[in-house]
PDB file of C-alpha atoms in Angstrom:
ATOM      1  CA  UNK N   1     -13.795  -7.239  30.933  1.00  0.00           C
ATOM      2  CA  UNK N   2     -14.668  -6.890  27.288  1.00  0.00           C
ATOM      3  CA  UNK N   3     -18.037  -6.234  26.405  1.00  0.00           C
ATOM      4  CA  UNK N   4     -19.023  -9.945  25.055  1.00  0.00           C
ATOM      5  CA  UNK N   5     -16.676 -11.744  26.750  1.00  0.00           C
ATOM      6  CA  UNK N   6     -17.643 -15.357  27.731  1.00  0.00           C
ATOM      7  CA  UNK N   7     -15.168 -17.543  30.202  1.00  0.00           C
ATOM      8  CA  UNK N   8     -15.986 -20.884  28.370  1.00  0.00           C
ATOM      9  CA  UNK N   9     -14.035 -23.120  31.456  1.00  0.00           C
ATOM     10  CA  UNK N  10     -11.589 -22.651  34.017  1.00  0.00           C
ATOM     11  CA  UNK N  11      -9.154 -25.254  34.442  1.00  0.00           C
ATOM     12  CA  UNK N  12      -7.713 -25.711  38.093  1.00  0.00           C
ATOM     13  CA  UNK N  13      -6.129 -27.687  39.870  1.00  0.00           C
ATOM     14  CA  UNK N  14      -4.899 -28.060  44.053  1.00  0.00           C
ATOM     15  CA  UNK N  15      -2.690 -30.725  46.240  1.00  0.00           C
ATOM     16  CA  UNK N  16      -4.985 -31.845  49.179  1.00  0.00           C
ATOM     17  CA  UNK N  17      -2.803 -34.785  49.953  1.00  0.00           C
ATOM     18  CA  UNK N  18       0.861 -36.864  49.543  1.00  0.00           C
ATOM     19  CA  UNK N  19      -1.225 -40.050  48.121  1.00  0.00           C
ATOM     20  CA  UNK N  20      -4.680 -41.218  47.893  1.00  0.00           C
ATOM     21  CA  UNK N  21      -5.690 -44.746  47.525  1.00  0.00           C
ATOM     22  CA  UNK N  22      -8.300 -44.456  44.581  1.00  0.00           C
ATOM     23  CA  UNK N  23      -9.749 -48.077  44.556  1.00  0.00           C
ATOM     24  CA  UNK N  24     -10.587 -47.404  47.591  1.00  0.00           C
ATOM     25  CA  UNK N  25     -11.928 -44.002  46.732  1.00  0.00           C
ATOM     26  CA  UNK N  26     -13.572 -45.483  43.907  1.00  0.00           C
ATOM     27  CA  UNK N  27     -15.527 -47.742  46.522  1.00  0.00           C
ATOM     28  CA  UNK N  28     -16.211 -45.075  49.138  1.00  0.00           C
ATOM     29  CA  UNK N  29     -17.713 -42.346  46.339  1.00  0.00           C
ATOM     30  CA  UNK N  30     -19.959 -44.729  43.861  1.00  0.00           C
ATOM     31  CA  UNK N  31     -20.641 -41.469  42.331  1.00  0.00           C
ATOM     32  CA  UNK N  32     -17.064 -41.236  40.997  1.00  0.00           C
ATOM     33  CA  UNK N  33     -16.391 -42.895  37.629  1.00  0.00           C
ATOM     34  CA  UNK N  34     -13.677 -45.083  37.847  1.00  0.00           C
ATOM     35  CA  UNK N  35     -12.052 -47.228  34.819  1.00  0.00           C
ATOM     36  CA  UNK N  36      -8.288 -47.968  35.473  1.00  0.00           C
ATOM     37  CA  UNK N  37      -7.815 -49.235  32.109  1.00  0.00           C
ATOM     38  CA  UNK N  38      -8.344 -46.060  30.383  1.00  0.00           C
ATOM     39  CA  UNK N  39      -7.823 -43.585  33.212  1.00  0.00           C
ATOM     40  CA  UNK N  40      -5.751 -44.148  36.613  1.00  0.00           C
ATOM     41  CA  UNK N  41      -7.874 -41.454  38.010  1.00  0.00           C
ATOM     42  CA  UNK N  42     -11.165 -40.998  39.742  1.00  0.00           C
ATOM     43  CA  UNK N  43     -13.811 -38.657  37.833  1.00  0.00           C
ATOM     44  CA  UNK N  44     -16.638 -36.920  39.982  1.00  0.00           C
ATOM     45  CA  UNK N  45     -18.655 -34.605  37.765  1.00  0.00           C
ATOM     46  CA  UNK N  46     -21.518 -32.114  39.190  1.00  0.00           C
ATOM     47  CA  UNK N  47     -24.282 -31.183  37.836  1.00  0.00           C
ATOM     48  CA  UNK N  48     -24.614 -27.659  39.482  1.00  0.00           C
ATOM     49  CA  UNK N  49     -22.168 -26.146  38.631  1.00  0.00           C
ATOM     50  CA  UNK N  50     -21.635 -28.434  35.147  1.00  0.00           C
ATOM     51  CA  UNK N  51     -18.180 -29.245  35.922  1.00  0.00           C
ATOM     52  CA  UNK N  52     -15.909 -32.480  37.314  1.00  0.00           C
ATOM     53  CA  UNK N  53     -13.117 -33.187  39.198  1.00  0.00           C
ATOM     54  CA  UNK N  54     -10.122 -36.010  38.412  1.00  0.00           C
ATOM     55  CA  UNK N  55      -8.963 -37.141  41.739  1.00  0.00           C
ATOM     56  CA  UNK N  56      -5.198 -38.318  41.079  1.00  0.00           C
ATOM     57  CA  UNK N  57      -3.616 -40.924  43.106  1.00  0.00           C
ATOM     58  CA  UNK N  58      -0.888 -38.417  44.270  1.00  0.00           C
ATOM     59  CA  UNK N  59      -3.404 -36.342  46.239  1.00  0.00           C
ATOM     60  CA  UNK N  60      -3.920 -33.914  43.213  1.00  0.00           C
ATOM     61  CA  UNK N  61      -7.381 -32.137  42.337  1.00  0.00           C
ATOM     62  CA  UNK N  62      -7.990 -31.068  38.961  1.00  0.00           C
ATOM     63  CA  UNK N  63     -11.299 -29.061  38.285  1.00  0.00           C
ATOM     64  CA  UNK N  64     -13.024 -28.797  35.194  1.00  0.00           C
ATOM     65  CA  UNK N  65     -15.875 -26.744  33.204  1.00  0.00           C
ATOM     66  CA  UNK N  66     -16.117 -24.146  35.366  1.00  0.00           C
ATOM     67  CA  UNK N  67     -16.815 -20.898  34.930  1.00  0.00           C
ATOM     68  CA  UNK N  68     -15.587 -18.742  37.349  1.00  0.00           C
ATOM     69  CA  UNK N  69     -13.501 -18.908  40.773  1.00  0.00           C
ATOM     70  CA  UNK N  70     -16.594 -19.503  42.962  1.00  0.00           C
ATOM     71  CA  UNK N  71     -17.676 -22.479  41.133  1.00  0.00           C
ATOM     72  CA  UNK N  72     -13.935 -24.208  40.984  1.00  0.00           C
ATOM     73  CA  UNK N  73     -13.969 -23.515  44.863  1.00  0.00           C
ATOM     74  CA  UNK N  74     -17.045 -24.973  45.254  1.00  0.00           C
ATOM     75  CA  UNK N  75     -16.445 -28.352  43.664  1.00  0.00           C
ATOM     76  CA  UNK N  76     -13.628 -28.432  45.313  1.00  0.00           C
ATOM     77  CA  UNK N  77     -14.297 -28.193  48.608  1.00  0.00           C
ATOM     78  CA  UNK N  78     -17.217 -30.578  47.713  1.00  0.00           C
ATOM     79  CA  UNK N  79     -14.482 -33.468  46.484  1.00  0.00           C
ATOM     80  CA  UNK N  80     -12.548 -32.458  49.742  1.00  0.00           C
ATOM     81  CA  UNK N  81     -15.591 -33.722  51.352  1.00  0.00           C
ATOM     82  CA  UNK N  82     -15.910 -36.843  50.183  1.00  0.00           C
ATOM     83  CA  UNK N  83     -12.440 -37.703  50.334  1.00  0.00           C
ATOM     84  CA  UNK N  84     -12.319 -36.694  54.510  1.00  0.00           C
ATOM     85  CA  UNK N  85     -16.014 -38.408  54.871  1.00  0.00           C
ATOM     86  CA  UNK N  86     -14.005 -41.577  53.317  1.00  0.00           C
ATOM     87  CA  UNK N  87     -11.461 -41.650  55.972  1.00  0.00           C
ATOM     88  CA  UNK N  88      -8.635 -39.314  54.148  1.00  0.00           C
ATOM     89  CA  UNK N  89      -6.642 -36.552  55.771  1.00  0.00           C
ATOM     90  CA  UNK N  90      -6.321 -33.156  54.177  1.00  0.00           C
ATOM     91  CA  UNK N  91      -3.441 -30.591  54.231  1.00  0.00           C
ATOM     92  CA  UNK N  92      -4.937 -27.369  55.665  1.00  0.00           C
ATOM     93  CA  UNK N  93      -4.153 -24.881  53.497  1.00  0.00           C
ATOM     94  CA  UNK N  94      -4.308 -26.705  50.060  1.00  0.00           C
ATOM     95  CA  UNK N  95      -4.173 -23.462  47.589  1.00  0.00           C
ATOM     96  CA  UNK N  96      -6.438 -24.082  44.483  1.00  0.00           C
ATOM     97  CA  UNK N  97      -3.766 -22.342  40.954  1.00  0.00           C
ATOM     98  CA  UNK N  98      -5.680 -21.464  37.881  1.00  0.00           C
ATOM     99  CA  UNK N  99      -4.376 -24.098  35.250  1.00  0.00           C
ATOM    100  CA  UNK N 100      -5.733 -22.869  32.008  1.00  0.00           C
ATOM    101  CA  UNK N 101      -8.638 -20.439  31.345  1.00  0.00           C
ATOM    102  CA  UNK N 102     -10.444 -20.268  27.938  1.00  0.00           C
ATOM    103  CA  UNK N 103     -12.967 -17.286  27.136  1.00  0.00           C
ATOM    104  CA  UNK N 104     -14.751 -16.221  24.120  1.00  0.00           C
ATOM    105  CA  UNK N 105     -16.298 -13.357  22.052  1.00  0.00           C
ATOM    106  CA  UNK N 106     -18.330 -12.932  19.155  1.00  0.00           C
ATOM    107  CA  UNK N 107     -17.906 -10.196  16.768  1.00  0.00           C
ATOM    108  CA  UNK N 108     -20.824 -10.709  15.285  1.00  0.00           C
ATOM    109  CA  UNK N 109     -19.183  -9.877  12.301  1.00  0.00           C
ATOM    110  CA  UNK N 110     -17.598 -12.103   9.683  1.00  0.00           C
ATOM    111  CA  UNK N 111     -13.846 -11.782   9.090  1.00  0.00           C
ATOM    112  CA  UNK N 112     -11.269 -12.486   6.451  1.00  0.00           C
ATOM    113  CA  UNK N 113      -9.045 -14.544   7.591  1.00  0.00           C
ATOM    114  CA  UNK N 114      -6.648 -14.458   4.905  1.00  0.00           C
ATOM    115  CA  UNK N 115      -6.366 -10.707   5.071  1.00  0.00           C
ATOM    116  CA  UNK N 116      -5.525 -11.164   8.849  1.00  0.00           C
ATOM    117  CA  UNK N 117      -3.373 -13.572   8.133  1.00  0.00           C
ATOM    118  CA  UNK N 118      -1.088 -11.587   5.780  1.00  0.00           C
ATOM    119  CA  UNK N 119      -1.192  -8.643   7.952  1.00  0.00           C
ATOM    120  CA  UNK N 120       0.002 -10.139  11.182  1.00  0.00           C
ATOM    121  CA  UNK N 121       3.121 -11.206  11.725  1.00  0.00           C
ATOM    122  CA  UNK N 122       3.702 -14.490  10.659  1.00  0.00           C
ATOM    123  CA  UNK N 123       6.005 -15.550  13.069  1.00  0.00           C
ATOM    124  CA  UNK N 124       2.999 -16.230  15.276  1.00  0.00           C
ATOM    125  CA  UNK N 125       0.446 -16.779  13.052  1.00  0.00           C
ATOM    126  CA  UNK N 126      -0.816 -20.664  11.540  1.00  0.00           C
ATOM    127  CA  UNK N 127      -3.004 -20.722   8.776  1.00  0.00           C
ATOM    128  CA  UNK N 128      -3.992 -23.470   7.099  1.00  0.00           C
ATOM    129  CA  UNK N 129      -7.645 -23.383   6.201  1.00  0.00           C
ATOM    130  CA  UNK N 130      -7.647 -27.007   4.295  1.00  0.00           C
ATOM    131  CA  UNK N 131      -6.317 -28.539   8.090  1.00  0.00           C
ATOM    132  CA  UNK N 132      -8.058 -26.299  10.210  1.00  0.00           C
ATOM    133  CA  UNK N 133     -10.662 -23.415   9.578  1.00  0.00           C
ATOM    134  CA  UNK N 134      -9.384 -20.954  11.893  1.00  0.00           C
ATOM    135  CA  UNK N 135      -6.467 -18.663  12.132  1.00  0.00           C
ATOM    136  CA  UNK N 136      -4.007 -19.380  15.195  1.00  0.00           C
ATOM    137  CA  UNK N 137      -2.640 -16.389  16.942  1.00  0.00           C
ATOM    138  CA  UNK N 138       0.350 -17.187  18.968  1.00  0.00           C
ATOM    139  CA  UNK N 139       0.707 -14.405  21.697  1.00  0.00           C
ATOM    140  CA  UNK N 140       4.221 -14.650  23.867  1.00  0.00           C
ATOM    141  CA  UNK N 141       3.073 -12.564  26.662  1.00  0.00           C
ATOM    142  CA  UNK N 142       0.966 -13.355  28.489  1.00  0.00           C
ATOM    143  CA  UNK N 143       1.651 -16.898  27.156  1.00  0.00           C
ATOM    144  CA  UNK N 144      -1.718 -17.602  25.113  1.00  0.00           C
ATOM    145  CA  UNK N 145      -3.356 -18.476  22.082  1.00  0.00           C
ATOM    146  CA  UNK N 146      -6.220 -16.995  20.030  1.00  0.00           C
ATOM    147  CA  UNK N 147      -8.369 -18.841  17.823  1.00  0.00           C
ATOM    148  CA  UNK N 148     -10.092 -16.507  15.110  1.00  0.00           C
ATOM    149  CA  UNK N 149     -12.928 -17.787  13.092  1.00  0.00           C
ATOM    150  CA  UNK N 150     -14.214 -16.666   9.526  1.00  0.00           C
ATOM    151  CA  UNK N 151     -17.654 -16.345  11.603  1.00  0.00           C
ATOM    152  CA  UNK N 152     -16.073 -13.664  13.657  1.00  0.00           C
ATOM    153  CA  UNK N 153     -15.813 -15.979  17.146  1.00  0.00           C
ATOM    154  CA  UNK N 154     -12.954 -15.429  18.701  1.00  0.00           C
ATOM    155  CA  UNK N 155     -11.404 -17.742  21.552  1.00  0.00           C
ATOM    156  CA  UNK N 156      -8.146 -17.205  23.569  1.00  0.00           C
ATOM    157  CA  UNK N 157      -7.090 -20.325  25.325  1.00  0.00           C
ATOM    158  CA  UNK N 158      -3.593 -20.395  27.592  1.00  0.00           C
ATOM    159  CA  UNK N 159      -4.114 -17.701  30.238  1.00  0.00           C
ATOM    160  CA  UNK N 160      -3.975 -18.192  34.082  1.00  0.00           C
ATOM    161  CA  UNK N 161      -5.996 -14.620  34.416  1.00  0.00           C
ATOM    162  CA  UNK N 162      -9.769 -13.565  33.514  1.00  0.00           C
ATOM    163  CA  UNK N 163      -8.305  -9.956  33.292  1.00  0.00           C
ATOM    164  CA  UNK N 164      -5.449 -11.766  30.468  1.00  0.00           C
ATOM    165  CA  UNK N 165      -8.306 -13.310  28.079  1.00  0.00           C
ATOM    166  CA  UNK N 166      -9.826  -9.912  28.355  1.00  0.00           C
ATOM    167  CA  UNK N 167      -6.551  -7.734  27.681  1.00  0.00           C
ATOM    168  CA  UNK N 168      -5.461 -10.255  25.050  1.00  0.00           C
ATOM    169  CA  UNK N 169      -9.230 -10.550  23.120  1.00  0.00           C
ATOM    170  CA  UNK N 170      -9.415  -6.717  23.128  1.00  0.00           C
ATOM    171  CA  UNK N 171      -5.696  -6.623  22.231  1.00  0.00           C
ATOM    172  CA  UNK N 172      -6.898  -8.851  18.881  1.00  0.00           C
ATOM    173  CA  UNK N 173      -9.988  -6.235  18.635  1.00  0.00           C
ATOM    174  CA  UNK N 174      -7.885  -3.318  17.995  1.00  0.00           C
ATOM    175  CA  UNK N 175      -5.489  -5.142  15.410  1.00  0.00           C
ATOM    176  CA  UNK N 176      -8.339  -6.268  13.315  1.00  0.00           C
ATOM    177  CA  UNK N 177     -10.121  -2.791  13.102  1.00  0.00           C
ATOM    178  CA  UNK N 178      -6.270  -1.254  12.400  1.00  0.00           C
ATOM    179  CA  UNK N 179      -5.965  -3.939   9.534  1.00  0.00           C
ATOM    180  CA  UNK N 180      -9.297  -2.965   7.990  1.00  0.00           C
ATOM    181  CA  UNK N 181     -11.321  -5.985   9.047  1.00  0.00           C
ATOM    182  CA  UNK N 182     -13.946  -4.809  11.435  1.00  0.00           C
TER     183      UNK N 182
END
């Protein structure tokens, strides 16, 4: 991985059942935030790792604010848990898929954005300082999106692998030092 490179949250998700009855979740796991007029979902957060889970009414897990695999397996298997311990069966081999990953690096250098803007190509570049005050990099493969900020932060959002946010970030690197920027 780059040198720098910070996995902000890993977004994941799993199937550990056809249907779950959440009001009765909801009951069973007063630990679990549960407000059906905003959100139809349950919401168990952790402390250790800082992260939550949305338990879905179709039997779907989606974890949250982790940082790496371990963590996202953890909570799971923690949710997976509580929903057996409140009378729930689970399908065996539930596999947990990487949803969304977003990572970070900082330059520690400032950068121009509207010299990187005019010397990448603009078909996937957005660049409207007065709406927002980064640059948006649109990258088609792997399917992801950098964020580049005057302050020299950089954060790629979109990818399913830790080795993509680093290939893509270091990808980024090497156009800004051949466009004169770093």
């Amino acid at each position: 991985m780059t040198t720098g490179v910070v996995i902000e949250n890993i977004v994941a998700s799993t199937k550990v059942s056809e249907v779950l009855d959440i009001e009765f979740l909801a009951d069973k796991i007063p630990e679990a935030s549960y407000n059906p007029d905003e959100f139809k979902g349950l919401t168990l957060k952790f402390e250790k790792p800082k992260s939550a889970v949305l338990i879905l009414f179709n039997g779907k897990l989606v974890c949250t604010g982790a940082k790496n695999m371990d963590e996202v397996k953890d909570v799971i298997k923690k949710t997976v848990k509580k929903i057996k311990d409140a009378g729930f069966e689970i399908k065996k081999n539930y596999k947990v898929e990487i949803d969304n990953i977003v990572a970070s690096v900082d330059l520690k250098k400032e950068i121009q954005l509207s010299s990187v803007s005019k010397g990448l190509l603009l078909k996937h570049v957005v660049y409207e300082p007065e709406e927002f005050p980064g640059l948006i990099y649109k990258i088609e493969e792997p399917d992801a999106v950098l964020l580049l900020f005057s302050s020299g932060k950089i954060v790629c959002t979109g990818v399913k692998k830790v080795e993509d946010a680093s290939n893509v970030i270091n990808m980024m690197k090497e156009k800004l030092t051949s466009l004169g920027v770093l």
